[in-house]
Each structure stands twice: as C-alpha cells, then as structure tokens.
Short mmCIF file of C-alpha atoms and ligand atoms in Angstrom, two decimals:
data_model
loop_
_atom_site.label_atom_id
_atom_site.label_comp_id
_atom_site.label_asym_id
_atom_site.label_seq_id
_atom_site.Cartn_x
_atom_site.Cartn_y
_atom_site.Cartn_z
CA MET A 136 -11.26 33.54 10.19
CA SER A 137 -12.65 30.77 8.00
CA ARG A 138 -12.46 27.23 9.31
CA LEU A 139 -11.07 26.24 5.93
CA SER A 140 -8.26 28.73 5.89
CA LYS A 141 -6.87 28.12 9.35
CA LYS A 142 -3.85 26.21 7.99
CA ASP A 143 -2.76 29.46 6.44
CA SER A 144 -2.74 31.14 9.84
CA PRO A 145 0.69 32.39 10.99
CA VAL A 146 3.02 29.69 12.25
CA LYS A 147 3.83 30.03 15.93
CA ARG A 148 7.57 30.18 16.47
CA PHE A 149 9.07 27.04 17.98
CA ASN A 150 10.18 27.22 21.59
CA TRP A 151 11.06 24.03 23.44
CA ILE A 152 9.86 25.28 26.84
CA ASP A 153 6.40 26.26 25.60
CA ASP A 154 3.64 23.78 26.31
CA LEU A 155 1.77 24.60 23.15
CA TRP A 156 3.71 23.62 20.03
CA ASP A 157 2.78 24.53 16.50
CA LEU A 158 3.93 21.40 14.64
CA ARG A 159 4.26 23.34 11.38
CA SER A 160 7.28 25.10 12.88
CA ILE A 161 9.03 21.70 13.18
CA ASN A 162 7.88 20.15 9.92
CA PRO A 163 7.05 22.75 7.26
CA ASN A 164 6.44 19.92 4.72
CA PHE A 165 3.35 18.77 6.55
CA ASP A 166 0.51 16.93 4.89
CA ARG A 167 -2.00 19.58 3.78
CA ARG A 168 -4.82 17.24 4.69
CA ASP A 169 -4.02 17.65 8.39
CA SER A 170 -6.63 19.91 9.88
CA ARG A 171 -5.02 20.09 13.35
CA TYR A 172 -1.47 21.27 13.85
CA THR A 173 -0.87 21.98 17.55
CA VAL A 174 0.02 19.74 20.47
CA ASN A 175 -0.47 20.70 24.07
CA PHE A 176 1.79 19.33 26.81
CA ASP A 177 -0.12 21.23 29.46
CA ASN A 178 -1.43 18.24 31.36
CA ILE A 179 1.48 15.91 30.71
CA ALA A 180 3.20 15.45 34.06
CA PRO A 181 5.50 15.06 35.93
CA GLY A 182 8.00 17.51 34.45
CA TRP A 183 10.78 14.92 33.92
CA PHE A 184 8.33 12.78 31.95
CA LYS A 185 7.04 15.75 30.00
CA ASN A 186 10.54 16.62 28.88
CA GLU A 187 11.05 13.15 27.38
CA ALA A 188 7.55 13.19 25.87
CA LYS A 189 8.59 16.41 24.11
CA LYS A 190 11.63 14.65 22.65
CA TYR A 191 9.36 11.88 21.43
CA ILE A 192 6.90 14.27 19.78
CA HIS A 193 9.72 16.32 18.28
CA HIS A 194 11.22 13.15 16.81
CA LEU A 195 7.87 12.04 15.33
CA CYS A 196 7.41 15.44 13.78
CA LYS A 197 10.92 15.55 12.31
CA SER A 198 10.26 12.07 10.89
CA GLU A 199 7.31 13.59 9.00
CA ASN A 200 4.54 11.66 10.70
CA SER A 201 1.16 13.20 10.03
CA PHE A 202 0.03 15.76 12.59
CA SER A 203 -3.04 13.72 13.44
CA THR A 204 -0.82 10.70 14.21
CA ILE A 205 1.41 12.84 16.44
CA ILE A 206 -1.51 14.38 18.28
CA ASN A 207 -3.03 10.93 18.87
CA LYS A 208 0.28 9.57 20.14
CA LEU A 209 0.61 12.35 22.68
CA ASN A 210 -3.00 11.80 23.76
CA ASN A 211 -2.18 8.14 24.23
CA LEU A 212 0.75 8.95 26.53
CA ARG A 213 -1.36 11.23 28.70
CA PRO A 214 -3.12 8.55 30.85
CA PHE A 215 0.22 6.92 31.66
CA SER A 216 1.66 10.28 32.71
CA GLN A 217 -1.33 10.80 35.01
CA TYR A 218 -0.81 7.33 36.45
CA LEU A 219 2.78 8.31 37.28
CA VAL A 220 1.60 11.39 39.16
CA LYS A 221 -1.04 9.43 41.05
CA ASN A 222 1.52 6.88 42.17
CA ASN A 223 4.24 9.40 43.05
CA ILE A 224 6.70 7.98 40.55
CA SER A 225 9.62 10.35 40.44
CA THR A 226 12.20 8.96 37.98
CA PHE A 227 12.51 6.67 34.98
CA ASP A 228 14.35 4.21 37.24
CA GLU A 229 11.03 3.46 38.91
CA ILE A 230 9.35 2.58 35.62
CA ASN A 231 9.56 -1.17 35.16
CA ARG A 232 7.47 -4.03 33.85
CA SER A 233 5.52 -4.55 37.05
CA LEU A 234 4.57 -0.85 37.08
CA VAL A 235 3.38 -1.13 33.49
CA ILE A 236 1.37 -4.26 34.34
CA ASN A 237 -0.24 -2.46 37.26
CA TYR A 238 -1.03 0.46 34.99
CA LEU A 239 -2.64 -1.86 32.41
CA SER A 240 -4.62 -3.75 35.04
CA GLN A 241 -6.25 -0.58 36.35
CA GLU A 242 -7.29 0.46 32.82
CA GLN A 243 -10.88 -0.50 32.10
CA ARG A 244 -10.00 -1.56 28.60
CA ILE A 245 -6.53 -2.08 27.15
CA ASP A 246 -6.41 0.16 24.17
CA LYS A 247 -4.00 -1.05 21.50
CA ASP A 248 -3.15 2.47 20.36
CA LYS A 249 -2.26 3.54 23.90
CA LEU A 250 -0.01 0.55 24.30
CA CYS A 251 1.62 1.12 20.90
CA ALA A 252 2.39 4.76 21.69
CA LEU A 253 3.83 3.86 25.08
CA ARG A 254 5.94 1.05 23.64
CA GLU A 255 7.22 3.25 20.82
CA PHE A 256 8.03 5.98 23.34
CA PHE A 257 10.02 3.54 25.51
CA THR A 258 11.81 2.04 22.51
CA LEU A 259 12.82 5.40 21.05
CA GLY A 260 13.83 6.65 24.50
CA ASN A 261 16.16 3.67 24.95
CA ILE A 262 17.61 3.98 21.44
CA GLY A 263 18.09 7.72 21.74
CA ASN A 264 19.56 7.43 25.25
CA TRP A 265 16.93 9.80 26.56
CA PHE A 266 16.38 7.33 29.41
CA ASN A 267 16.74 3.64 30.15
CA VAL A 268 13.93 1.20 30.78
CA GLU A 269 13.76 -2.61 30.41
CA PRO A 270 13.82 -3.42 26.67
CA ASP A 271 10.79 -5.74 26.92
CA ILE A 272 8.85 -3.57 29.31
CA ILE A 273 5.86 -4.01 26.97
CA ARG A 274 5.51 -7.33 25.17
CA ASN A 275 3.44 -8.59 22.27
CA ASP A 276 1.34 -10.65 24.68
CA ASP A 277 0.16 -7.48 26.39
CA TYR A 278 -1.84 -6.40 23.36
CA PRO A 279 -5.52 -7.24 23.24
CA LYS A 280 -6.30 -9.72 20.49
CA ARG A 281 -8.08 -8.01 17.68
CA HIS A 282 -9.60 -9.71 14.70
CA ARG A 283 -9.53 -7.67 11.57
CA GLY A 284 -12.31 -8.58 9.27
CA ASN A 285 -12.14 -8.14 5.55
CA PRO A 286 -13.69 -4.88 4.40
CA ASP A 287 -17.04 -5.58 2.78
CA PRO A 288 -16.72 -4.48 -0.81
CA ILE A 289 -19.59 -2.74 -2.52
CA SER A 290 -21.78 -5.44 -4.04
CA ASN A 291 -22.06 -5.65 -7.82
CA THR A 292 -25.76 -4.75 -7.67
CA VAL A 293 -25.04 -1.56 -5.77
CA ARG A 294 -21.98 -0.64 -7.80
CA GLU A 295 -23.80 -1.10 -11.10
CA GLN A 296 -26.67 1.13 -9.96
CA ILE A 297 -24.24 3.81 -8.83
CA GLU A 298 -22.31 3.66 -12.11
CA GLN A 299 -25.49 3.82 -14.19
CA ASN A 300 -26.35 7.04 -12.38
CA LEU A 301 -22.96 8.72 -12.26
CA HIS A 302 -24.23 11.19 -14.88
CA ARG A 303 -26.47 12.68 -12.16
CA LEU A 304 -23.39 13.84 -10.26
CA PRO A 305 -21.22 16.82 -11.17
CA ASP A 306 -18.56 15.74 -13.70
CA PRO A 307 -15.51 16.19 -11.43
CA ILE A 308 -17.16 14.06 -8.75
CA ALA A 309 -18.03 11.34 -11.26
CA ARG A 310 -14.42 11.48 -12.46
CA MET A 311 -13.26 11.04 -8.87
CA TRP A 312 -15.25 7.79 -8.74
CA LEU A 313 -14.00 6.55 -12.13
CA ILE A 314 -10.32 7.21 -11.46
CA GLY A 315 -10.44 6.10 -7.82
CA TYR A 316 -12.29 2.92 -8.67
CA PHE A 317 -10.24 1.94 -11.71
CA SER A 318 -6.92 2.52 -9.99
CA ALA A 319 -7.93 1.10 -6.58
CA MET A 320 -6.15 4.04 -4.96
CA ARG A 321 -6.40 4.71 -1.27
CA PRO A 322 -8.50 7.84 -0.55
CA SER A 323 -5.39 9.64 0.71
CA GLU A 324 -3.59 8.86 -2.56
CA LEU A 325 -6.54 10.10 -4.59
CA ALA A 326 -6.51 13.31 -2.56
CA LEU A 327 -2.81 13.91 -3.23
CA LEU A 328 -2.83 12.71 -6.84
CA LYS A 329 -0.86 15.20 -8.89
CA GLN A 330 -2.00 16.63 -12.18
CA ASP A 331 1.01 15.12 -13.93
CA CYS A 332 0.03 11.57 -12.96
CA LEU A 333 -0.79 10.58 -16.53
CA VAL A 334 2.04 9.13 -18.62
CA GLN A 335 1.89 8.02 -22.24
CA GLU A 336 4.27 5.36 -23.54
CA GLY A 337 3.67 4.76 -27.24
CA GLN A 338 0.12 3.49 -27.55
CA ASN A 339 -0.14 2.80 -23.85
CA TRP A 340 -1.14 4.94 -20.90
CA LYS A 341 -0.33 4.62 -17.28
CA LEU A 342 -1.10 6.36 -14.00
CA VAL A 343 1.82 7.08 -11.69
CA TRP A 344 1.44 8.36 -8.17
CA HIS A 345 3.21 8.69 -4.87
CA ARG A 346 2.02 6.53 -2.01
CA LYS A 347 2.45 8.02 1.41
CA LYS A 348 1.83 4.77 3.25
CA THR A 349 4.76 3.00 1.59
CA ASN A 350 6.66 6.15 0.57
CA ASP A 351 7.15 4.99 -3.01
CA TYR A 352 5.77 5.54 -6.49
CA HIS A 353 3.23 3.14 -7.88
CA GLU A 354 2.05 2.81 -11.46
CA ILE A 355 -0.66 0.90 -13.21
CA PRO A 356 -1.57 0.58 -16.89
CA ILE A 357 -4.85 2.29 -17.71
CA THR A 358 -7.27 2.14 -20.60
CA ILE A 359 -7.58 4.94 -23.10
CA THR A 360 -11.02 5.73 -21.65
CA ILE A 361 -9.59 6.30 -18.17
CA ALA A 362 -6.74 8.33 -19.71
CA LYS A 363 -9.41 10.54 -21.30
CA VAL A 364 -11.17 10.95 -17.97
CA VAL A 365 -7.87 12.05 -16.40
CA GLN A 366 -7.30 14.53 -19.25
CA GLU A 367 -10.79 16.00 -18.79
CA GLN A 368 -10.10 16.45 -15.09
CA GLN A 369 -6.73 18.08 -15.84
CA GLU A 370 -8.48 20.50 -18.13
CA TYR A 371 -11.16 21.23 -15.54
CA ILE A 372 -8.55 22.09 -12.90
CA ARG A 373 -6.50 24.16 -15.37
CA ASN A 374 -9.60 26.14 -16.31
CA LEU A 375 -10.24 26.83 -12.65
CA TRP A 376 -6.79 27.84 -11.48
CA GLY A 377 -4.22 27.57 -14.26
CA ASN A 378 -0.94 26.40 -12.78
CA GLU A 379 -1.78 27.47 -9.25
CA TRP A 380 -3.03 24.05 -8.13
CA ASP A 381 -0.83 20.94 -8.42
CA TYR A 382 -3.44 18.35 -7.65
CA LEU A 383 -5.92 16.58 -9.90
CA PHE A 384 -8.81 16.95 -7.47
CA CYS A 385 -9.94 19.58 -5.00
CA HIS A 386 -12.43 20.11 -2.22
CA TYR A 387 -15.81 21.90 -2.52
CA TYR A 388 -18.08 24.23 -0.56
CA ASN A 389 -21.84 23.87 -0.50
CA LEU A 390 -22.09 20.09 -0.63
CA SER A 391 -25.73 19.06 -0.52
CA ASP A 392 -27.21 16.05 1.28
CA ILE A 393 -30.37 16.05 -0.81
CA ASP A 394 -29.42 17.14 -4.31
CA PRO A 395 -27.20 14.60 -6.15
CA SER A 396 -26.49 17.14 -8.91
CA GLN A 397 -24.82 19.33 -6.25
CA SER A 398 -25.95 22.39 -8.18
CA ASN A 399 -24.40 24.92 -5.76
CA LEU A 400 -21.02 23.27 -5.59
CA LYS A 401 -18.14 25.70 -5.31
CA PRO A 402 -14.59 24.40 -5.84
CA ILE A 403 -11.95 25.49 -3.34
CA LYS A 404 -8.20 25.16 -3.45
CA LYS A 405 -8.04 22.61 -0.68
CA ILE A 406 -6.96 18.97 -0.56
CA LEU A 407 -9.79 16.44 -0.30
CA PRO A 408 -10.50 15.84 3.38
CA GLY A 409 -9.98 12.54 5.19
CA GLN A 410 -13.57 11.56 5.93
CA VAL A 411 -15.86 14.30 7.09
CA ARG A 412 -17.72 15.88 4.16
CA HIS A 413 -15.61 14.17 1.55
CA PRO A 414 -17.20 15.35 -1.72
CA LEU A 415 -17.28 11.84 -3.20
CA SER A 416 -18.71 10.33 -0.05
CA THR A 417 -21.37 13.01 0.37
CA SER A 418 -22.33 12.94 -3.32
CA ILE A 419 -22.59 9.15 -3.59
CA CYS A 420 -24.53 8.88 -0.33
CA THR A 421 -26.87 11.60 -1.58
CA LEU A 422 -27.31 9.71 -4.84
CA ILE A 423 -28.03 6.48 -2.95
CA LYS A 424 -30.76 8.20 -0.93
CA ALA A 425 -32.19 10.13 -3.87
CA ILE A 426 -32.71 7.11 -6.12
CA ASP A 427 -33.04 4.59 -3.32
CA ILE A 428 -30.19 2.24 -4.15
CA ARG A 429 -30.52 -0.89 -2.05
CA ASP A 430 -28.30 -3.90 -1.54
CA GLU A 431 -29.31 -7.56 -1.99
CA ASN A 432 -30.85 -7.57 1.50
CA GLY A 433 -33.06 -4.63 0.75
CA GLN A 434 -30.98 -2.31 2.96
CA LEU A 435 -30.10 1.18 1.81
CA ALA A 436 -26.58 0.95 0.38
CA LYS A 437 -23.66 2.42 2.28
CA PHE A 438 -20.60 4.09 0.81
CA THR A 439 -17.28 5.51 1.88
CA PRO A 440 -14.37 6.26 -0.52
CA LYS A 441 -12.33 3.59 1.28
CA LEU A 442 -14.56 0.91 -0.23
CA LEU A 443 -13.49 1.69 -3.78
CA ARG A 444 -10.15 -0.02 -3.27
CA SER A 445 -11.43 -3.26 -1.74
CA THR A 446 -14.25 -3.42 -4.29
CA ARG A 447 -11.93 -2.95 -7.25
CA LEU A 448 -9.38 -5.50 -6.03
CA THR A 449 -12.12 -8.04 -5.41
CA GLU A 450 -13.51 -7.35 -8.87
CA LEU A 451 -10.10 -7.92 -10.47
CA PHE A 452 -9.88 -11.27 -8.78
CA ASP A 453 -13.45 -12.17 -9.76
CA GLN A 454 -12.60 -11.30 -13.35
CA GLY A 455 -10.14 -14.19 -13.30
CA HIS A 456 -6.86 -12.32 -12.77
CA ASP A 457 -4.64 -14.37 -10.58
CA LEU A 458 -3.54 -13.25 -7.16
CA SER A 459 -0.19 -12.00 -8.39
CA VAL A 460 -1.89 -9.56 -10.77
CA VAL A 461 -4.28 -8.30 -8.11
CA SER A 462 -1.40 -7.96 -5.69
CA ALA A 463 0.65 -6.02 -8.24
CA TRP A 464 -2.30 -3.76 -8.99
CA ALA A 465 -2.72 -3.06 -5.31
CA GLY A 466 1.01 -2.52 -4.94
CA HIS A 467 1.20 -5.01 -2.09
CA LYS A 468 4.57 -6.50 -1.30
CA HIS A 469 3.01 -9.73 -0.08
CA PHE A 470 0.15 -11.78 -1.47
CA VAL A 471 -1.15 -12.38 1.99
CA THR A 472 -1.96 -8.65 2.37
CA THR A 473 -4.12 -8.82 -0.72
CA SER A 474 -5.77 -12.03 0.30
CA THR A 475 -6.39 -11.01 3.90
CA TYR A 476 -7.64 -7.52 3.53
CA TYR A 477 -8.76 -6.77 0.05
CA THR A 478 -10.58 -9.60 -1.59
CA GLU A 479 -13.64 -11.37 -0.48
CA VAL A 480 -12.58 -14.65 -1.98
CA SER A 481 -12.05 -17.39 0.56
CA CYS A 482 -8.71 -17.12 2.26
CA ASP A 483 -8.14 -20.83 1.75
CA LEU A 484 -8.44 -20.40 -1.97
CA MET A 485 -6.01 -17.50 -1.84
CA GLN A 486 -3.49 -19.41 0.18
CA ARG A 487 -3.69 -22.32 -2.23
CA GLU A 488 -3.31 -19.99 -5.19
CA ALA A 489 -0.33 -18.23 -3.63
CA GLY A 490 1.16 -21.57 -2.67
CA HIS A 491 0.72 -22.86 -6.20
CA ILE A 492 2.50 -19.84 -7.66
CA HIS A 493 5.36 -20.09 -5.23
CA GLN A 494 5.68 -23.79 -5.79
CA ALA A 495 5.60 -23.56 -9.52
CA LEU A 496 8.59 -21.37 -10.26
CA VAL A 497 12.28 -21.93 -9.64
CA ASN A 498 15.39 -20.33 -11.09
CA SER A 499 18.23 -22.05 -12.90
CA ASP A 500 19.77 -23.01 -9.57
CA GLY A 501 16.56 -24.72 -8.56
CA ASN A 502 15.71 -22.11 -5.94
CA ARG A 503 12.14 -20.95 -5.50
CA ILE A 504 11.43 -17.47 -6.85
CA SER A 505 8.48 -15.25 -6.23
CA TYR A 506 6.35 -13.49 -8.77
CA GLU A 507 7.11 -10.21 -7.05
CA SER A 508 10.70 -10.37 -8.20
CA PHE A 509 9.69 -10.31 -11.87
CA PRO A 510 9.23 -7.28 -14.09
CA LYS A 511 5.67 -6.04 -14.20
CA SER A 512 5.29 -7.09 -17.83
CA PHE A 513 5.60 -10.66 -16.64
CA TRP A 514 2.15 -10.39 -15.03
CA ASP A 515 0.60 -8.24 -17.70
CA ASN A 516 1.82 -10.28 -20.62
CA SER A 517 3.54 -13.45 -19.54
CA VAL A 518 3.35 -14.79 -23.12
CA ALA A 519 5.97 -12.20 -24.09
CA HIS A 520 8.33 -13.81 -21.58
CA LYS A 521 7.60 -17.38 -22.56
CA LEU A 522 10.41 -19.58 -23.90
CA GLU A 523 9.39 -22.51 -26.05
CA VAL A 524 12.25 -23.46 -28.35
CA GLY A 525 11.93 -26.91 -29.88
CA ALA A 526 14.86 -29.26 -30.31
CA THR A 527 16.86 -29.51 -33.50
CA HIS A 528 19.81 -31.76 -34.12
CA ILE A 529 22.02 -28.94 -32.77
CA ASN A 530 19.89 -27.01 -30.27
CA THR A 531 18.78 -28.03 -26.83
CA PRO A 532 15.01 -27.49 -26.36
CA ILE A 533 14.17 -24.68 -23.96
CA TYR A 534 10.96 -24.48 -21.94
CA GLY A 535 10.00 -21.93 -19.30
CA TYR A 536 10.11 -18.16 -19.01
CA CYS A 537 12.69 -15.44 -19.34
CA GLY A 538 12.57 -13.12 -16.31
CA LEU A 539 14.53 -10.34 -18.04
CA PRO A 540 12.60 -7.03 -18.44
CA LEU A 541 11.31 -6.75 -22.00
CA ASP A 542 13.36 -3.64 -22.73
CA GLN A 543 16.65 -5.38 -21.89
CA ASP A 544 18.63 -7.37 -24.43
CA CYS A 545 19.61 -10.96 -23.90
CA TYR A 546 23.26 -11.66 -24.50
CA LYS A 547 23.08 -15.36 -23.77
CA PHE A 548 20.28 -16.56 -25.98
CA ARG A 549 19.87 -20.32 -26.10
CA ALA A 550 21.91 -20.69 -22.90
CA CYS A 551 18.84 -20.26 -20.76
CA TYR A 552 19.38 -23.19 -18.42
CA THR A 553 22.60 -21.59 -17.21
CA CYS A 554 21.18 -18.05 -17.14
CA ARG A 555 20.23 -16.20 -13.94
CA SER A 556 17.12 -14.78 -15.59
CA PHE A 557 15.69 -18.17 -16.43
CA VAL A 558 12.41 -19.23 -14.79
CA ALA A 559 11.49 -22.92 -14.77
CA THR A 560 7.89 -23.97 -14.37
CA ILE A 561 6.38 -27.07 -12.88
CA GLU A 562 4.36 -28.05 -15.97
CA LYS A 563 7.55 -28.56 -17.90
CA LEU A 564 9.13 -30.93 -15.40
CA PRO A 565 8.83 -34.01 -17.71
CA GLN A 566 10.48 -32.04 -20.54
CA TYR A 567 13.31 -30.94 -18.25
CA ILE A 568 13.93 -34.56 -17.26
CA ASN A 569 13.94 -35.69 -20.91
CA THR A 570 16.22 -32.85 -21.92
CA ARG A 571 18.64 -33.56 -19.09
CA ASN A 572 18.76 -37.28 -20.08
CA GLU A 573 19.35 -36.39 -23.72
CA LEU A 574 22.13 -33.98 -22.76
CA ARG A 575 23.84 -36.66 -20.68
CA ALA A 576 23.61 -39.07 -23.62
CA LYS A 577 24.97 -36.43 -26.01
CA SER A 578 27.77 -35.72 -23.59
CA VAL A 579 28.79 -39.41 -23.52
CA LYS A 580 28.69 -39.52 -27.31
CA ALA A 581 30.76 -36.33 -27.62
CA MET A 582 33.29 -37.71 -25.16
CA SER A 583 33.77 -40.86 -27.17
CA ALA A 584 34.25 -38.68 -30.26
CA GLY A 585 36.84 -36.61 -28.38
CA GLN A 586 34.77 -33.41 -28.68
CA GLU A 587 35.79 -31.81 -25.41
CA VAL A 588 34.08 -28.47 -25.95
CA LEU A 589 30.74 -30.17 -26.54
CA VAL A 590 31.25 -32.44 -23.53
CA GLU A 591 31.66 -29.38 -21.33
CA GLN A 592 28.73 -27.54 -22.90
CA PHE A 593 26.29 -30.47 -22.60
CA GLY A 594 27.56 -31.27 -19.12
CA ARG A 595 27.07 -27.73 -17.82
CA GLN A 596 23.50 -27.57 -19.09
CA ALA A 597 22.71 -31.04 -17.74
CA ASP A 598 24.13 -30.04 -14.31
CA GLN A 599 21.87 -26.95 -14.22
CA LEU A 600 18.90 -29.07 -15.23
CA ASP A 601 19.70 -31.43 -12.35
CA LYS A 602 19.32 -28.46 -10.00
CA ILE A 603 16.12 -27.25 -11.69
CA ILE A 604 14.59 -30.74 -11.58
CA ALA A 605 15.56 -31.20 -7.93
CA GLY A 606 14.14 -27.76 -7.08
CA LEU A 607 10.84 -28.46 -8.80
CA GLN A 608 10.56 -31.94 -7.33
CA GLN A 609 11.11 -30.52 -3.89
CA GLU A 610 8.37 -27.95 -4.48
CA VAL A 611 5.81 -30.61 -5.34
CA ALA A 612 6.93 -33.09 -2.67
S1 LIG B 256 19.44 -16.69 -21.90
FE1 LIG B 256 18.59 -15.71 -20.09
S2 LIG B 256 18.13 -13.63 -20.71
FE2 LIG B 256 18.41 -14.85 -22.55
S3 LIG B 256 16.35 -15.54 -23.10
FE3 LIG B 256 17.29 -17.15 -21.88
S4 LIG B 256 16.62 -16.68 -19.81
FE4 LIG B 256 16.30 -14.84 -21.00
#
C-alpha cells in the first residue's frame, strides 16, 4: 500500500478494551493533514491509570484535537505511568503533590510538554469526576522557564532575490508563495485554504478563510493582482480535478532537490504536509541552492513556509502601517501577540505605539476603548470615519471619529457627544474643552431667555464632554 494513501485504509472499529485505537473511529472529521491516526496504550500501566488515560484520550479526540496532538499527549503521560509502576503506586489516592515533585526531580530535564499533558490530564480528571487529585498538584512555578525568541523574518535581500526568481518555479508553487506571503497565512491555513476563498465586493476583493488555531473565519482585503493569482490557481485545480478537490492547493510527487523548475512534478489529491517535503519549502530551498541566494552575512539563505507570516507582518509594519493594522491583518486579538512574535521592530517601540493608541481613544462616557472593538474599515480607511463638523451659530462643532460600521445608518447625526458610537481622540482635547465651555455659556444664556429645551440640550452635551475630557486627561496623566 502506498505511504500516501494510508489514510484511506479501512477504519478499525472502536472498542474501549482494545489497546490499539484507531482515532478515526472516534473523530471521523479529522484533519486530513494528520499522517498518524492510531494510539497505543500497550505500555501505559498500571491498569487503573490506563483506564483513566483512555478517558483522557477519548475526550481529546471527541474535542477534535489533531491526531498528532493526541498521540503526543499520550506519549507524554507514558513516563509518569512508568514511574507509578516503579514506585508501586496503586490508586489515585496516592497521587499527590509530593509524589509529582519526586517524579519531576528524578527526570533529567523537565519537559514542558510532559508537564502540560499531565496537568491537563489531572484537571480534566477532576472536572469529569474520573478521579480526584489536589487541584494545584502541578503549579505554574513547576514549569521550566522558556524564552521564546522572535522568529527571524526573511531579510529583504533574500526575499527580493527569491521573488525575482519565482518564474523559475512551477506556476502553482510560485502562486503558493504569492498568496501565502501576501496574506500572512499560517502554513496550516494555506494547506486548508478552500477554492471558494475569493470574494468580490463591488470593485474590491478579499480573501476569506477558516483558521483552525482560533476556530474562526478571517478575511483580508487583497489587490486585484493577488485576486488574479487566486483565480489562476482555481483554474489550475479545476483543470486537474474538476469539482473533486475542495482546496486551492495540493501536494506533489517527484519533488526535486536540485531542479528548481521541478520538471517531473506530479500533483496528487492530498493536503499540503506539515513540514517534511512541503512543496513550497523544497522548491524554495532548491532555488536558493541553485542560484546561490545568500543573506547579508554571506550565509546560504534558509527558508520554511512558517517564515512567510513573520516576514509579511514585519514588512507591513516597516511600510509604516501602525500596529493596529498589522495586528488586524494577522488576526491577532491582542497587539502584544503581534509585537512579541511577529515583528522584528523593537518591543519597546511596539509597547509605546500600543500604549499611545490605547491612551488616545475614549468613548462618549470617557472610557478607554481599543482599536480592536472598531469595524475593520476604521483601520483601512479611518478618514471615512472621521467627524470634523465646524461650528455655526446653531450647531455644536464635532471632532473625533464615528465608530459605526460604514454600512450602518446613523440615526442621531449631530448628537455625537451623546452617542455610544462616538470616539474621542486626544489631539482634539483643546477643542473639546472649548466646546464644553461654549455649551455651558449657551446654556446659561438659554436659561435666562427661558428656553428650557435648549438648556437641557446644551447641558446634556456639556455633561458628556465633561466625561470625555476627564477620560482623556486621565489617559495622558
Ligand atoms: S451620532 Fe453617533 S452614529 Fe451618528 S455620526 Fe455621530 S458618532 Fe456616528
């Protein structure tokens, strides 16, 4: 049987008492990129522990964790189970914090993954009433400290040389680079990108895709050139297999390590693999060797598909987009994720930038608001959201932004300072103070003229401006 077709092998029927489980029988919606699909409880002992380990693995599988994650988690429980046997531990009642500490102290190196799996197992066991152990049997302090460095993006010199030579690669591989790079997708997202990812809205195009890591849909605006690249790839796949293949990309046989043109490439209906023999990785590395692409230090360049994302996000920042735009492009929920892991700009600068953004914006109640809570168009085209209405003898001047999505109608126009969608900005603080003072003066005048409606109207706006001013002043204090 072919190595590549083993996922199509018959699914072994699920039986709890077996020691060899075919995970496909528990989760038929498994990730097609998983190349392994069985777990073996053979050397998990003692029996009472094995039974609970089975519950844990069954739960992970039902929760649609990837098979590789599940297999790794079981492997990470194995040394602890052997420790139990060696120390004649016979029930869960004997598993306590001091036993865990003894177990950790006899390990040559505390492996974070082992500890995570064990902690998760204990936590789920307690929650599911499978057994009872001390809730803090493993604590945060037990984990080895690990410093995660920023991924080194591909340098501009290297990237430019690769891009100038993309024509030497087969077209679908070059398209993989172009789409992956432009979108800053994770390699797993690129692999599972569906053919219907391209959406046209009037003159504009966007790419929409599902993200497994965050289990949501993400979209980014794309240029007409990238839209054309996507269309060419759609056509290529349709010509190969009609409607039989849902994905935009596929895997290949006969990848060469010496010929960048990959002249013997044979497409196969298989999801792009995780790392080993990834067609983009193999092709770009072959190109690097063939035309001797070197970095600034004279070293032969290195490439993995993972680098496309960090390189693209760093480039967006270098191009002058602010952190909020880069963060939105990446689909990060927090700026700090973008700043810590995906851009090579100094973290201090990022923190200051993020701080500045957070400080600068408050709502009509004077409370700080984050960029993330705004519609996407706010980042792409903040001018469209800008409010700059000068004063007339009737109107109150309005300065700031409207946070309402552009496709929604405003029913309160000119009452922005009392509107929940209003966004006040720090640069306009002097104008807010002037406006508030003028409103108070108008209110006094209206009162002496007996114009009660106007008194209330001016007063309400002035009260909101008090809150906005106080909020902004607090932010800059
Ligand atoms: S009243 Fe509210 S919704 Fe209307 S423009 Fe002003 S801030 Fe936007």
